[in-house]
Steps between C-alpha positions, in 0.01 A plus 500: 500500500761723611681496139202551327486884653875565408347421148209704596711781612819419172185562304352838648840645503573400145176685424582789677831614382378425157175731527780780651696467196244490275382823652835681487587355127141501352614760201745242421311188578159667297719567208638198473177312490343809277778598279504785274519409122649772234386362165684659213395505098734656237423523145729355237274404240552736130224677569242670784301244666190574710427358829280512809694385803668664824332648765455886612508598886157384582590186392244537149611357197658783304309568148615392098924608523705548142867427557720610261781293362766500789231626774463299827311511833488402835245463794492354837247299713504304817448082447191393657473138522395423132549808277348500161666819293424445127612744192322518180752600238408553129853477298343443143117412352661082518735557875218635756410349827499493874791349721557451864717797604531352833386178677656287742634227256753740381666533819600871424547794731636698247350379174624620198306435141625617159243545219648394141344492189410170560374514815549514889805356690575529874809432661528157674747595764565184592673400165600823406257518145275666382202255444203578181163509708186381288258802488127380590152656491571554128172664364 
């Protein structure tokens, strides 16, 4: 009986000093578990290409974007649990479509995509490539 309550009392303490750290280390802790994710598009393709993708500071989809040959952009958001950030990108009337921007099976914190001629590419970090990305929701 008597070694059950030094488990008891193992446990309580173990519980304890982790809820104290947790309170003086919850930025880092939170941001860890809630990352923030910088998603970056640049355009290499011959020509302009439209798209609708990013985010303004309300967290809105921004509206139809022309980027020039050579043009790129950026925006920010924080990972919660299963994002779902799509682009629609129109590069020619045969290359148009949507693709994933950001979901959790790239793995990306910092997710890079270039948009050719023929398409859209993100960089797999892990084996350092850039990897073609079928566009989808092709009207």
């Amino acid at each position: 009986m008597l070694a059950g309550n030094h488990k008891f009392i193992g446990f309580t303490f173990l519980i304890t000093f982790q809820l104290l750290s947790f309170s003086i280390r919850s930025s880092a802790f939170l941001d860890s578990i809630f990352p923030t994710v910088t998603v970056t598009l640049i355009n290499e393709a011959s020509h302009s290409v439209y798209l609708k993708c990013g985010f303004d500071e309300s967290g809105e989809y921004k509206g139809l974007q022309k980027m020039e040959p050579g043009d790129s952009i950026t925006w920010s958001f924080v990972e919660l649990i299963f994002p779902l950030r799509w682009c629609y990108i129109h590069i020619d009337e045969e290359t148009y479509g949507a693709f994933w921007a950001f979901t959790v099976f790239l793995q990306c914190h910092d997710c890079q995509w270039i948009i050719r001629d023929d398409g859209a590419y993100h960089f797999n970090h892990y084996y350092d490539v850039w990897k073609k990305t079928r566009l989808f929701f092709q009207y």
